[in-house]
PDB file of C-alpha atoms in Angstrom:
ATOM      1  CA  UNK A   1       0.000   0.000   0.000  1.00 86.00           C
ATOM      2  CA  UNK A   2       1.265   3.493  -0.869  1.00 90.00           C
ATOM      3  CA  UNK A   3       1.034   6.597   1.304  1.00 88.00           C
ATOM      4  CA  UNK A   4       2.142  10.207   1.195  1.00 87.00           C
ATOM      5  CA  UNK A   5       3.426  11.244   4.609  1.00 87.00           C
ATOM      6  CA  UNK A   6       3.900  14.975   5.204  1.00 87.00           C
ATOM      7  CA  UNK A   7       6.166  15.933   8.097  1.00 88.00           C
ATOM      8  CA  UNK A   8       7.333  19.534   8.625  1.00 82.00           C
ATOM      9  CA  UNK A   9       6.116  20.485   5.142  1.00 83.00           C
ATOM     10  CA  UNK A  10       8.131  17.719   3.479  1.00 89.00           C
ATOM     11  CA  UNK A  11       6.304  15.023   1.513  1.00 87.00           C
ATOM     12  CA  UNK A  12       7.621  11.475   1.674  1.00 89.00           C
ATOM     13  CA  UNK A  13       6.330   8.709  -0.561  1.00 90.00           C
ATOM     14  CA  UNK A  14       6.034   5.562   1.553  1.00 90.00           C
ATOM     15  CA  UNK A  15       5.153   2.149   0.181  1.00 91.00           C
ATOM     16  CA  UNK A  16       4.629  -0.855   2.439  1.00 89.00           C
ATOM     17  CA  UNK A  17       5.760  -4.036   0.685  1.00 88.00           C
ATOM     18  CA  UNK A  18       5.142  -6.739   3.274  1.00 85.00           C
ATOM     19  CA  UNK A  19       8.288  -6.962   5.421  1.00 86.00           C
ATOM     20  CA  UNK A  20       9.936  -4.188   3.405  1.00 89.00           C
ATOM     21  CA  UNK A  21       9.266  -0.479   3.101  1.00 89.00           C
ATOM     22  CA  UNK A  22      10.181   1.952   0.338  1.00 90.00           C
ATOM     23  CA  UNK A  23      10.654   5.543   1.518  1.00 88.00           C
ATOM     24  CA  UNK A  24      11.531   8.170  -1.065  1.00 86.00           C
ATOM     25  CA  UNK A  25      12.636   5.468  -3.499  1.00 87.00           C
ATOM     26  CA  UNK A  26      14.954   3.721  -1.001  1.00 90.00           C
ATOM     27  CA  UNK A  27      13.933   0.190  -0.053  1.00 90.00           C
ATOM     28  CA  UNK A  28      14.758  -1.477   3.265  1.00 88.00           C
ATOM     29  CA  UNK A  29      13.514  -4.164   5.642  1.00 91.00           C
ATOM     30  CA  UNK A  30      11.483  -2.818   8.568  1.00 89.00           C
ATOM     31  CA  UNK A  31       8.890  -3.808  11.126  1.00 88.00           C
ATOM     32  CA  UNK A  32       6.625  -1.646  13.275  1.00 86.00           C
ATOM     33  CA  UNK A  33       5.911  -3.305  16.610  1.00 90.00           C
ATOM     34  CA  UNK A  34       3.104  -1.786  18.686  1.00 90.00           C
ATOM     35  CA  UNK A  35       2.688  -1.939  22.451  1.00 91.00           C
ATOM     36  CA  UNK A  36      -0.997  -2.909  22.873  1.00 92.00           C
ATOM     37  CA  UNK A  37      -3.204  -0.340  24.587  1.00 91.00           C
ATOM     38  CA  UNK A  38      -0.642   2.470  24.234  1.00 92.00           C
ATOM     39  CA  UNK A  39       0.489   4.861  21.490  1.00 90.00           C
ATOM     40  CA  UNK A  40       4.004   3.404  21.828  1.00 92.00           C
ATOM     41  CA  UNK A  41       5.551   1.569  18.903  1.00 90.00           C
ATOM     42  CA  UNK A  42       9.013   0.307  18.131  1.00 88.00           C
ATOM     43  CA  UNK A  43      10.382   0.707  14.602  1.00 87.00           C
ATOM     44  CA  UNK A  44      13.007  -1.896  13.791  1.00 90.00           C
ATOM     45  CA  UNK A  45      14.919  -1.574  10.527  1.00 87.00           C
ATOM     46  CA  UNK A  46      18.035  -3.176   9.119  1.00 84.00           C
ATOM     47  CA  UNK A  47      20.045  -0.140  10.281  1.00 83.00           C
ATOM     48  CA  UNK A  48      18.654   0.685  13.733  1.00 89.00           C
ATOM     49  CA  UNK A  49      15.649   0.658  16.010  1.00 91.00           C
ATOM     50  CA  UNK A  50      13.748   3.525  17.624  1.00 90.00           C
ATOM     51  CA  UNK A  51      10.796   3.922  19.945  1.00 92.00           C
ATOM     52  CA  UNK A  52       8.062   6.430  19.069  1.00 90.00           C
ATOM     53  CA  UNK A  53       4.680   7.499  20.350  1.00 92.00           C
ATOM     54  CA  UNK A  54       2.152   7.773  17.511  1.00 90.00           C
ATOM     55  CA  UNK A  55      -0.907   9.816  18.455  1.00 90.00           C
ATOM     56  CA  UNK A  56      -3.797  10.079  16.026  1.00 86.00           C
ATOM     57  CA  UNK A  57      -5.685  13.381  15.982  1.00 78.00           C
ATOM     58  CA  UNK A  58      -8.560  13.007  13.529  1.00 72.00           C
ATOM     59  CA  UNK A  59      -7.018  12.656  10.075  1.00 68.00           C
ATOM     60  CA  UNK A  60      -3.611  13.773  11.333  1.00 82.00           C
ATOM     61  CA  UNK A  61      -0.897  12.205  13.450  1.00 88.00           C
ATOM     62  CA  UNK A  62       1.577  13.439  15.991  1.00 90.00           C
ATOM     63  CA  UNK A  63       4.913  11.629  16.162  1.00 90.00           C
ATOM     64  CA  UNK A  64       6.856  11.923  19.430  1.00 92.00           C
ATOM     65  CA  UNK A  65      10.357  10.698  20.129  1.00 90.00           C
ATOM     66  CA  UNK A  66      12.814  11.732  22.823  1.00 87.00           C
ATOM     67  CA  UNK A  67      11.030  15.000  23.617  1.00 86.00           C
ATOM     68  CA  UNK A  68      10.682  16.006  19.954  1.00 90.00           C
ATOM     69  CA  UNK A  69       7.202  16.308  18.438  1.00 90.00           C
ATOM     70  CA  UNK A  70       6.385  16.270  14.712  1.00 89.00           C
ATOM     71  CA  UNK A  71       2.881  16.813  13.347  1.00 91.00           C
ATOM     72  CA  UNK A  72       2.283  14.521  10.389  1.00 90.00           C
ATOM     73  CA  UNK A  73      -0.374  13.892   7.800  1.00 88.00           C
ATOM     74  CA  UNK A  74      -0.727  10.415   6.305  1.00 87.00           C
ATOM     75  CA  UNK A  75      -2.725  10.130   3.084  1.00 86.00           C
ATOM     76  CA  UNK A  76      -3.320   6.859   1.261  1.00 86.00           C
ATOM     77  CA  UNK A  77      -2.890   6.684  -2.508  1.00 87.00           C
ATOM     78  CA  UNK A  78      -6.625   6.723  -3.259  1.00 86.00           C
ATOM     79  CA  UNK A  79      -7.261   9.818  -1.129  1.00 83.00           C
ATOM     80  CA  UNK A  80      -4.285  11.578  -2.742  1.00 80.00           C
ATOM     81  CA  UNK A  81      -5.735  10.873  -6.201  1.00 80.00           C
ATOM     82  CA  UNK A  82      -9.136  12.226  -5.167  1.00 79.00           C
ATOM     83  CA  UNK A  83      -7.543  15.371  -3.729  1.00 75.00           C
ATOM     84  CA  UNK A  84      -5.661  15.970  -6.972  1.00 75.00           C
ATOM     85  CA  UNK A  85      -8.864  15.601  -8.977  1.00 72.00           C
ATOM     86  CA  UNK A  86     -10.788  17.916  -6.660  1.00 68.00           C
ATOM     87  CA  UNK A  87      -8.073  20.585  -6.933  1.00 66.00           C
ATOM     88  CA  UNK A  88      -8.840  20.704 -10.659  1.00 58.00           C
ATOM     89  CA  UNK A  89     -12.364  21.854  -9.760  1.00 54.00           C
ATOM     90  CA  UNK A  90     -10.910  25.161  -8.548  1.00 55.00           C
ATOM     91  CA  UNK A  91      -9.102  25.716 -11.845  1.00 53.00           C
ATOM     92  CA  UNK A  92     -12.190  26.189 -13.977  1.00 48.00           C
ATOM     93  CA  UNK A  93     -11.900  27.844 -17.368  1.00 44.00           C
ATOM     94  CA  UNK A  94     -15.140  29.862 -17.161  1.00 51.00           C
ATOM     95  CA  UNK A  95     -16.116  31.901 -14.106  1.00 55.00           C
ATOM     96  CA  UNK A  96     -19.223  30.429 -12.524  1.00 81.00           C
ATOM     97  CA  UNK A  97     -19.153  27.197 -14.522  1.00 87.00           C
ATOM     98  CA  UNK A  98     -18.735  24.298 -12.095  1.00 90.00           C
ATOM     99  CA  UNK A  99     -17.252  21.229 -13.790  1.00 90.00           C
ATOM    100  CA  UNK A 100     -16.908  17.598 -12.750  1.00 90.00           C
ATOM    101  CA  UNK A 101     -13.459  17.157 -11.178  1.00 87.00           C
ATOM    102  CA  UNK A 102     -13.503  13.448 -12.057  1.00 88.00           C
ATOM    103  CA  UNK A 103     -15.538  10.973 -14.073  1.00 92.00           C
ATOM    104  CA  UNK A 104     -18.499   9.575 -12.177  1.00 93.00           C
ATOM    105  CA  UNK A 105     -22.234   9.189 -11.801  1.00 95.00           C
ATOM    106  CA  UNK A 106     -24.481  12.049 -10.667  1.00 96.00           C
ATOM    107  CA  UNK A 107     -26.223  10.757  -7.535  1.00 96.00           C
ATOM    108  CA  UNK A 108     -27.993  13.944  -6.519  1.00 95.00           C
ATOM    109  CA  UNK A 109     -28.453  17.569  -7.580  1.00 97.00           C
ATOM    110  CA  UNK A 110     -28.930  19.739  -4.480  1.00 96.00           C
ATOM    111  CA  UNK A 111     -29.771  23.058  -6.197  1.00 96.00           C
ATOM    112  CA  UNK A 112     -32.160  24.392  -8.830  1.00 96.00           C
ATOM    113  CA  UNK A 113     -32.087  27.288 -11.290  1.00 95.00           C
ATOM    114  CA  UNK A 114     -32.706  30.639  -9.611  1.00 95.00           C
ATOM    115  CA  UNK A 115     -31.634  29.457  -6.165  1.00 95.00           C
ATOM    116  CA  UNK A 116     -29.388  31.752  -4.096  1.00 94.00           C
ATOM    117  CA  UNK A 117     -26.385  29.905  -2.655  1.00 92.00           C
ATOM    118  CA  UNK A 118     -23.714  30.657  -0.063  1.00 88.00           C
ATOM    119  CA  UNK A 119     -19.999  29.987  -0.427  1.00 84.00           C
ATOM    120  CA  UNK A 120     -19.360  26.287   0.098  1.00 83.00           C
ATOM    121  CA  UNK A 121     -22.952  25.258  -0.637  1.00 88.00           C
ATOM    122  CA  UNK A 122     -23.369  21.714  -1.897  1.00 91.00           C
ATOM    123  CA  UNK A 123     -24.336  21.670  -5.574  1.00 95.00           C
ATOM    124  CA  UNK A 124     -24.041  18.118  -6.896  1.00 95.00           C
ATOM    125  CA  UNK A 125     -23.051  14.752  -5.422  1.00 94.00           C
ATOM    126  CA  UNK A 126     -20.990  12.490  -7.689  1.00 94.00           C
ATOM    127  CA  UNK A 127     -20.130   8.858  -7.104  1.00 93.00           C
ATOM    128  CA  UNK A 128     -16.570   8.158  -8.203  1.00 86.00           C
ATOM    129  CA  UNK A 129     -14.272   5.305  -7.201  1.00 80.00           C
ATOM    130  CA  UNK A 130     -17.119   3.946  -4.994  1.00 83.00           C
ATOM    131  CA  UNK A 131     -17.098   7.130  -2.910  1.00 87.00           C
ATOM    132  CA  UNK A 132     -19.608   9.976  -2.725  1.00 90.00           C
ATOM    133  CA  UNK A 133     -18.032  13.349  -3.525  1.00 88.00           C
ATOM    134  CA  UNK A 134     -19.938  16.550  -2.841  1.00 90.00           C
ATOM    135  CA  UNK A 135     -19.163  19.308  -5.332  1.00 91.00           C
ATOM    136  CA  UNK A 136     -19.485  22.707  -3.631  1.00 88.00           C
ATOM    137  CA  UNK A 137     -19.638  26.309  -4.802  1.00 87.00           C
ATOM    138  CA  UNK A 138     -16.444  28.327  -4.507  1.00 82.00           C
ATOM    139  CA  UNK A 139     -18.361  31.478  -3.606  1.00 82.00           C
ATOM    140  CA  UNK A 140     -21.823  32.952  -3.085  1.00 89.00           C
ATOM    141  CA  UNK A 141     -24.140  33.524  -6.019  1.00 90.00           C
ATOM    142  CA  UNK A 142     -27.268  32.420  -7.823  1.00 93.00           C
ATOM    143  CA  UNK A 143     -27.699  29.205  -9.788  1.00 94.00           C
ATOM    144  CA  UNK A 144     -28.213  30.214 -13.419  1.00 95.00           C
ATOM    145  CA  UNK A 145     -28.697  26.673 -14.721  1.00 95.00           C
ATOM    146  CA  UNK A 146     -28.324  23.031 -13.730  1.00 96.00           C
ATOM    147  CA  UNK A 147     -26.710  21.116 -16.581  1.00 96.00           C
ATOM    148  CA  UNK A 148     -26.960  17.514 -15.288  1.00 97.00           C
ATOM    149  CA  UNK A 149     -29.535  15.233 -13.689  1.00 96.00           C
ATOM    150  CA  UNK A 150     -29.381  12.301 -11.257  1.00 96.00           C
ATOM    151  CA  UNK A 151     -28.310   9.052 -12.891  1.00 96.00           C
ATOM    152  CA  UNK A 152     -26.277  10.818 -15.573  1.00 96.00           C
ATOM    153  CA  UNK A 153     -22.708   9.621 -16.178  1.00 96.00           C
ATOM    154  CA  UNK A 154     -20.204  12.465 -16.521  1.00 95.00           C
ATOM    155  CA  UNK A 155     -16.591  12.704 -17.606  1.00 93.00           C
ATOM    156  CA  UNK A 156     -13.939  14.851 -15.988  1.00 89.00           C
ATOM    157  CA  UNK A 157     -14.550  18.455 -17.051  1.00 89.00           C
ATOM    158  CA  UNK A 158     -18.261  18.030 -17.815  1.00 93.00           C
ATOM    159  CA  UNK A 159     -20.160  21.236 -16.865  1.00 94.00           C
ATOM    160  CA  UNK A 160     -22.492  20.507 -13.935  1.00 95.00           C
ATOM    161  CA  UNK A 161     -23.925  23.836 -12.765  1.00 95.00           C
ATOM    162  CA  UNK A 162     -23.614  27.450 -13.868  1.00 93.00           C
ATOM    163  CA  UNK A 163     -23.487  29.991 -11.035  1.00 92.00           C
ATOM    164  CA  UNK A 164     -23.542  33.775 -11.502  1.00 91.00           C
ATOM    165  CA  UNK A 165     -21.961  36.113  -8.985  1.00 82.00           C
ATOM    166  CA  UNK A 166     -19.556  33.378  -7.826  1.00 58.00           C
ATOM    167  CA  UNK A 167     -15.999  34.347  -7.051  1.00 52.00           C
TER     168      UNK A 167
END
């Protein structure tokens, strides 16, 4: 399984390959041994071994060792792909035109033409990669037109909703 681990603003690509781990392209044998009922774990590699406390805080982690504390974010490969696709939503080519950030199936349309919306309002829910993804407005405005309907398959970049006064 692949992960992107961000520690102190630095991204590390980590891939777990059974008894081996690849970090930043370097492959080595390693094992993570946990102390049941505690946040303590022992990382044993072919070079050394260290004891850490791993504390989960929602989607983020805090790594502690010898008085040092590092906040960390761990994102699996699938979540990283979804984030990259959703970032494309913000880079739309026409102001007010909300496009599908990924291919998928329209599950629900939460707005109608003429409706006033606030920044961050849910517009459309797409199912992609077996996950529901709510597409939201980037700013306040009024829905000029809804360009899709539930059950419709869409490709990445398909216009979904046109919003005027959005910014």
